[in-house]
Short mmCIF file of C-alpha atoms in Angstrom, two decimals:
data_model
loop_
_atom_site.label_atom_id
_atom_site.label_comp_id
_atom_site.label_asym_id
_atom_site.label_seq_id
_atom_site.Cartn_x
_atom_site.Cartn_y
_atom_site.Cartn_z
CA UNK Q 29 15.23 -11.73 -4.98
CA UNK Q 30 17.39 -8.65 -6.51
CA UNK Q 31 16.71 -4.93 -6.48
CA UNK Q 32 16.77 -1.93 -8.69
CA UNK Q 33 19.19 0.50 -6.86
CA UNK Q 34 17.39 3.90 -6.36
CA UNK Q 35 19.68 6.92 -7.10
CA UNK Q 36 20.73 9.75 -4.21
CA UNK Q 37 17.92 12.62 -4.36
CA UNK Q 38 19.46 15.74 -6.12
CA UNK Q 39 17.23 18.30 -4.24
CA UNK Q 40 18.09 18.57 -0.69
CA UNK Q 41 17.08 22.49 -0.25
CA UNK Q 42 13.57 23.32 0.14
CA UNK Q 43 12.05 25.76 -2.33
CA UNK Q 44 9.00 27.31 -2.53
CA UNK Q 45 7.08 24.19 -3.70
CA UNK Q 46 8.98 21.39 -1.96
CA UNK Q 47 9.57 21.80 1.94
CA UNK Q 48 10.92 18.55 2.65
CA UNK Q 49 12.39 15.86 0.42
CA UNK Q 50 12.70 11.84 1.95
CA UNK Q 51 14.90 9.47 0.77
CA UNK Q 52 13.27 5.94 1.37
CA UNK Q 53 14.89 3.42 3.37
CA UNK Q 54 15.47 -0.34 3.35
CA UNK Q 55 13.09 -1.97 5.96
CA UNK Q 56 13.45 -5.96 6.43
CA UNK Q 57 9.88 -7.68 6.94
CA UNK Q 58 11.50 -10.86 7.23
CA UNK Q 59 12.76 -12.29 4.12
CA UNK Q 60 11.32 -9.63 2.09
CA UNK Q 61 12.67 -6.13 2.25
CA UNK Q 62 10.84 -2.72 1.08
CA UNK Q 63 11.28 0.96 0.80
CA UNK Q 64 10.11 2.49 3.71
CA UNK Q 65 9.11 6.19 3.08
CA UNK Q 66 6.57 7.16 6.11
CA UNK Q 67 6.99 7.65 8.79
CA UNK Q 68 10.02 9.32 9.07
CA UNK Q 69 11.97 11.24 11.82
CA UNK Q 70 11.13 14.56 10.03
CA UNK Q 71 7.63 13.77 8.82
CA UNK Q 72 5.43 11.51 10.69
CA UNK Q 73 2.25 11.67 8.01
CA UNK Q 74 0.99 13.64 4.74
CA UNK Q 75 -2.59 13.71 4.82
CA UNK Q 76 -4.24 10.91 6.48
CA UNK Q 77 -1.24 8.91 5.08
CA UNK Q 78 0.89 7.86 8.15
CA UNK Q 79 2.37 4.59 6.66
CA UNK Q 80 4.05 4.80 2.86
CA UNK Q 81 6.19 1.76 1.59
CA UNK Q 82 7.07 0.86 -1.99
CA UNK Q 83 7.22 -2.68 -2.67
CA UNK Q 84 10.08 -3.80 -5.22
CA UNK Q 85 10.77 -3.62 -7.73
CA UNK Q 86 11.95 -7.21 -7.29
CA UNK Q 87 12.70 -10.42 -9.28
CA UNK Q 88 11.70 -13.30 -7.03
CA UNK Q 89 13.27 -16.37 -8.80
CA UNK Q 90 11.15 -19.96 -8.57
CA UNK Q 91 10.60 -20.93 -5.55
CA UNK Q 92 10.64 -17.71 -3.98
CA UNK Q 93 7.60 -15.48 -2.83
CA UNK Q 94 6.10 -13.33 0.25
CA UNK Q 95 5.31 -15.01 3.33
CA UNK Q 96 3.80 -12.38 5.58
CA UNK Q 97 2.31 -14.40 8.30
CA UNK Q 98 -1.11 -13.01 9.60
CA UNK Q 99 -0.95 -10.23 11.64
CA UNK Q 100 -3.42 -7.55 13.52
CA UNK Q 101 -4.06 -4.17 12.75
CA UNK Q 102 -6.17 -1.50 14.46
CA UNK Q 103 -7.06 2.16 13.53
CA UNK Q 104 -6.23 2.60 10.02
CA UNK Q 105 -6.94 1.52 6.50
CA UNK Q 106 -4.90 -0.26 4.17
CA UNK Q 107 -4.89 0.75 0.68
CA UNK Q 108 -2.35 -1.54 -1.69
CA UNK Q 109 -1.97 -0.77 -5.27
CA UNK Q 110 0.37 -2.91 -7.46
CA UNK Q 111 2.34 -1.87 -10.65
CA UNK Q 112 3.54 -5.43 -11.12
CA UNK Q 113 2.98 -8.67 -9.84
CA UNK Q 114 0.51 -10.41 -7.56
CA UNK Q 115 -0.38 -10.76 -3.73
CA UNK Q 116 -2.60 -12.83 -2.31
CA UNK Q 117 -4.52 -11.10 0.67
CA UNK Q 118 -6.73 -13.25 3.25
CA UNK Q 119 -8.36 -11.83 6.46
CA UNK Q 120 -10.10 -12.90 9.58
CA UNK Q 121 -13.41 -11.52 8.40
CA UNK Q 122 -13.25 -14.53 5.55
CA UNK Q 123 -11.74 -12.72 2.38
CA UNK Q 124 -9.38 -14.34 -0.21
CA UNK Q 125 -8.55 -12.04 -2.78
CA UNK Q 126 -5.59 -11.51 -5.05
CA UNK Q 127 -4.37 -8.23 -5.96
CA UNK Q 128 -3.01 -7.58 -9.26
CA UNK Q 129 -1.58 -4.43 -11.49
CA UNK Q 130 -3.71 -1.35 -11.28
CA UNK Q 131 -6.24 -2.93 -8.42
CA UNK Q 132 -7.20 -1.67 -5.33
CA UNK Q 133 -7.05 -3.88 -1.60
CA UNK Q 134 -8.59 -1.69 0.95
CA UNK Q 135 -8.83 -3.16 4.23
CA UNK Q 136 -10.44 -1.13 7.20
CA UNK Q 137 -9.07 -2.38 10.24
CA UNK Q 138 -10.92 -0.31 12.51
CA UNK Q 139 -11.26 -1.88 16.16
CA UNK Q 140 -9.20 -4.83 15.02
CA UNK Q 141 -8.66 -6.93 12.05
CA UNK Q 142 -5.98 -9.77 10.71
CA UNK Q 143 -4.62 -10.43 7.59
CA UNK Q 144 -1.90 -12.18 5.54
CA UNK Q 145 -0.07 -11.34 2.55
CA UNK Q 146 1.56 -14.46 0.33
CA UNK Q 147 2.86 -15.54 -2.80
CA UNK Q 148 0.13 -17.74 -4.76
CA UNK Q 149 1.91 -21.20 -4.98
CA UNK Q 150 1.63 -21.56 -8.93
CA UNK Q 151 3.75 -18.07 -9.09
CA UNK Q 152 5.85 -18.81 -6.30
CA UNK Q 153 6.58 -22.18 -8.59
CA UNK Q 154 7.20 -19.71 -11.50
CA UNK Q 155 8.78 -16.50 -9.87
CA UNK Q 156 7.47 -13.34 -10.60
CA UNK Q 157 8.41 -9.57 -10.87
CA UNK Q 158 7.01 -7.28 -7.91
CA UNK Q 159 6.55 -3.89 -7.53
CA UNK Q 160 3.83 -1.32 -6.05
CA UNK Q 161 2.92 0.49 -2.76
CA UNK Q 162 1.35 0.12 0.38
CA UNK Q 163 -0.01 3.04 2.55
CA UNK Q 164 -1.75 3.11 5.55
CA UNK Q 165 -4.39 5.66 6.52
CA UNK Q 166 -5.11 6.66 9.96
CA UNK Q 167 -9.03 6.74 10.78
CA UNK Q 168 -10.54 9.71 11.98
CA UNK Q 169 -11.47 9.79 16.13
CA UNK Q 170 -15.17 8.93 14.87
CA UNK Q 171 -14.55 5.94 12.98
CA UNK Q 172 -11.25 4.56 14.90
CA UNK Q 173 -13.47 1.81 16.19
CA UNK Q 174 -15.50 0.74 13.23
CA UNK Q 175 -16.34 -3.12 12.34
CA UNK Q 176 -13.42 -3.93 10.09
CA UNK Q 177 -13.92 -4.43 6.47
CA UNK Q 178 -12.26 -5.12 3.31
CA UNK Q 179 -13.42 -4.15 -0.62
CA UNK Q 180 -11.42 -5.14 -3.37
CA UNK Q 181 -11.60 -2.54 -6.89
CA UNK Q 182 -10.68 -4.33 -10.02
CA UNK Q 183 -8.45 -2.02 -12.05
CA UNK Q 184 -11.04 -1.22 -14.83
CA UNK Q 185 -13.07 0.32 -12.00
CA UNK Q 186 -10.40 2.99 -11.54
CA UNK Q 187 -11.07 6.19 -13.53
CA UNK Q 188 -8.26 6.91 -16.07
CA UNK Q 189 -7.58 9.37 -18.53
CA UNK Q 190 -4.63 10.92 -20.46
CA UNK Q 191 -3.80 14.77 -20.23
CA UNK Q 192 -0.56 15.91 -22.51
CA UNK Q 193 0.73 12.57 -22.72
CA UNK Q 194 0.55 11.54 -19.23
CA UNK Q 195 -1.86 8.62 -18.07
CA UNK Q 196 -3.79 9.78 -15.14
CA UNK Q 197 -5.32 6.95 -12.75
CA UNK Q 198 -7.16 8.56 -9.27
CA UNK Q 199 -6.58 5.75 -7.22
CA UNK Q 200 -8.69 7.34 -3.93
CA UNK Q 201 -10.29 10.97 -3.84
CA UNK Q 202 -10.97 13.41 -6.69
CA UNK Q 203 -8.70 15.24 -9.04
CA UNK Q 204 -8.50 16.19 -12.75
CA UNK Q 205 -12.51 16.10 -12.75
CA UNK Q 206 -12.09 12.60 -11.78
CA UNK Q 207 -13.45 10.42 -8.84
CA UNK Q 208 -12.52 7.30 -7.24
CA UNK Q 209 -14.88 4.98 -6.31
CA UNK Q 210 -12.95 4.00 -3.65
CA UNK Q 211 -14.42 5.24 -0.68
CA UNK Q 212 -11.96 6.87 1.97
CA UNK Q 213 -13.06 7.64 6.11
CA UNK Q 214 -11.59 11.19 5.25
CA UNK Q 215 -10.76 13.66 2.37
CA UNK Q 216 -7.85 11.77 0.66
CA UNK Q 217 -5.79 12.57 -2.44
CA UNK Q 218 -4.11 9.58 -4.06
CA UNK Q 219 -3.25 9.66 -7.97
CA UNK Q 220 -0.86 7.79 -9.97
CA UNK Q 221 0.71 9.36 -12.96
CA UNK Q 222 2.60 7.75 -15.65
CA UNK Q 223 4.85 10.49 -17.30
CA UNK Q 224 6.76 10.32 -20.71
CA UNK Q 225 9.97 12.04 -21.11
CA UNK Q 226 9.33 15.97 -21.34
CA UNK Q 227 5.99 16.05 -19.61
CA UNK Q 228 4.23 18.88 -17.57
CA UNK Q 229 1.50 18.71 -15.86
CA UNK Q 230 -0.20 20.91 -12.76
CA UNK Q 231 -0.77 18.54 -9.64
CA UNK Q 232 -4.00 18.72 -8.24
CA UNK Q 233 -4.25 20.61 -4.48
CA UNK Q 234 -4.93 19.18 -0.99
CA UNK Q 235 -4.59 20.39 2.44
CA UNK Q 236 -1.51 18.63 2.37
CA UNK Q 237 0.40 16.68 -0.35
CA UNK Q 238 3.51 14.86 -1.22
CA UNK Q 239 5.24 13.42 -4.41
CA UNK Q 240 6.80 10.21 -4.67
CA UNK Q 241 8.72 8.98 -7.27
CA UNK Q 242 8.24 5.20 -7.96
CA UNK Q 243 10.70 5.20 -11.33
CA UNK Q 244 12.58 7.67 -13.13
CA UNK Q 245 12.97 11.25 -12.23
CA UNK Q 246 10.47 14.28 -11.89
CA UNK Q 247 11.54 17.88 -10.94
CA UNK Q 248 8.50 20.38 -8.83
CA UNK Q 249 9.04 23.34 -9.72
CA UNK Q 250 12.21 25.59 -8.56
CA UNK Q 251 14.44 23.14 -10.19
CA UNK Q 252 13.83 20.67 -7.46
CA UNK Q 253 14.54 17.23 -9.06
CA UNK Q 254 13.57 14.19 -7.34
CA UNK Q 255 14.84 10.55 -8.07
CA UNK Q 256 13.24 7.03 -7.95
CA UNK Q 257 12.79 6.10 -4.33
CA UNK Q 258 12.47 9.84 -2.99
CA UNK Q 259 9.44 11.61 -1.61
CA UNK Q 260 8.74 15.73 -2.01
CA UNK Q 261 6.37 16.88 0.56
CA UNK Q 262 4.87 19.78 -0.83
CA UNK Q 263 4.58 23.15 0.71
CA UNK Q 264 0.56 24.48 1.77
CA UNK Q 265 -1.01 25.77 -0.76
CA UNK Q 266 1.74 26.00 -3.40
CA UNK Q 267 1.63 25.89 -6.81
CA UNK Q 268 3.22 22.71 -8.01
CA UNK Q 269 3.95 21.56 -11.82
CA UNK Q 270 5.67 17.84 -12.32
CA UNK Q 271 8.20 17.99 -14.99
CA UNK Q 272 9.88 15.00 -16.80
CA UNK Q 273 13.29 14.57 -18.41
CA UNK Q 274 12.47 10.67 -18.49
CA UNK Q 275 9.72 8.55 -18.65
CA UNK Q 276 8.41 8.36 -15.01
CA UNK Q 277 5.96 6.97 -12.29
CA UNK Q 278 4.78 9.69 -10.05
CA UNK Q 279 2.41 9.17 -7.25
CA UNK Q 280 0.83 12.03 -5.13
CA UNK Q 281 -0.95 11.04 -2.09
CA UNK Q 282 -2.21 13.69 0.58
CA UNK Q 283 -5.46 14.90 2.21
CA UNK Q 284 -6.55 16.06 5.24
CA UNK Q 285 -4.68 15.29 8.18
CA UNK Q 286 -6.92 13.28 11.11
CA UNK Q 287 -4.73 14.55 14.01
CA UNK Q 288 -1.96 13.31 15.83
CA UNK Q 289 -1.42 9.58 15.98
CA UNK Q 290 0.78 7.11 17.79
CA UNK Q 291 2.01 4.21 15.93
CA UNK Q 292 3.61 1.10 17.20
CA UNK Q 293 4.22 -2.10 15.15
CA UNK Q 294 0.99 -2.52 12.98
CA UNK Q 295 -1.31 -0.67 15.66
CA UNK Q 296 -2.46 3.02 15.23
CA UNK Q 297 -3.93 5.25 17.76
CA UNK Q 298 -4.57 8.42 19.51
CA UNK Q 299 -3.54 7.43 22.46
CA UNK Q 300 -0.77 5.01 24.23
CA UNK Q 301 -3.61 3.06 26.22
CA UNK Q 302 -5.42 1.88 23.14
CA UNK Q 303 -2.04 0.83 21.80
CA UNK Q 304 -1.23 -0.76 25.06
CA UNK Q 305 -4.98 -2.90 25.05
CA UNK Q 306 -4.10 -4.23 21.42
CA UNK Q 307 -0.95 -5.21 22.48
CA UNK Q 308 -2.48 -7.50 25.39
CA UNK Q 309 -5.37 -8.24 22.90
CA UNK Q 310 -2.74 -9.91 20.34
CA UNK Q 311 -0.81 -11.25 22.80
CA UNK Q 312 -3.44 -13.44 24.48
CA UNK Q 313 -4.83 -14.30 21.51
CA UNK Q 314 -8.48 -11.99 21.31
CA UNK Q 315 -8.02 -11.06 17.29
CA UNK Q 316 -10.07 -13.11 15.58
CA UNK Q 317 -8.19 -15.49 13.39
CA UNK Q 318 -7.85 -16.40 9.44
CA UNK Q 319 -9.48 -19.51 9.04
CA UNK Q 320 -7.17 -22.05 7.26
CA UNK Q 321 -4.06 -20.05 8.10
CA UNK Q 322 -2.93 -20.85 11.66
CA UNK Q 323 0.53 -19.08 11.92
CA UNK Q 324 1.01 -16.12 13.20
CA UNK Q 325 3.52 -13.29 13.79
CA UNK Q 326 3.92 -12.74 17.39
CA UNK Q 327 4.27 -9.62 19.37
CA UNK Q 328 7.30 -7.73 18.78
CA UNK Q 329 9.73 -7.46 22.14
CA UNK Q 330 9.04 -4.18 23.49
#
């Protein structure tokens, strides 16, 4: 598996529009590395987003693939969105769904769910290029213990338009007069921008917002240039205009914050006791398993 290297960020100072720049950092998931952005020591969340990983771009040779064994979640909703490649999702509710570029897998953990993420055997045999984003959104207090659920949205169901050469896809929430069919538990903004060199676009508003450059290079006002692999957290209420000097892939994420949250391993909760209960439940086998996938990831050491 080979990785494309990310350049160092050039925007290190705060500006009127960008209050913080976060550089992604590599994180090993047991044979597969991602670029982790959130949570960060200086910023734990943006809107409801408490976790943000960029997967790839990675080239898997024939015989290689992803093998994320069954593991649990509580108190969150995961949203997986790919640019390239395919991941096979299975969960304890019985869903067996391949996610491909432009589609959305939305899994609501609520009181508890188990899922796995793997490479289909046929793709493993041939190899593939994989690139995409996985995020976690914390659930508001009233829905933290809701029943688990899973919904797949094919790529052709997401609203798309072109604005001054920029291809806009509204992944979740509303922006540019479009509304995504992806239903989130709280007000959420998630927009994918495919920008040609020389593009200029005023960014949509939200209570909290961040810009992540997945490919290329983008400037967000005040001469703040973000290289690939960096996130710029926008100042509340700031007018923000995106400009690109080369072909770029940019994500805008945010929304309303849901309140302070604790994260431990794959668990998200408002208090420590709920985390401890989830740890006991996984250790003692009280989560529902995945039929036909008996492997599991053990609870990490404290």
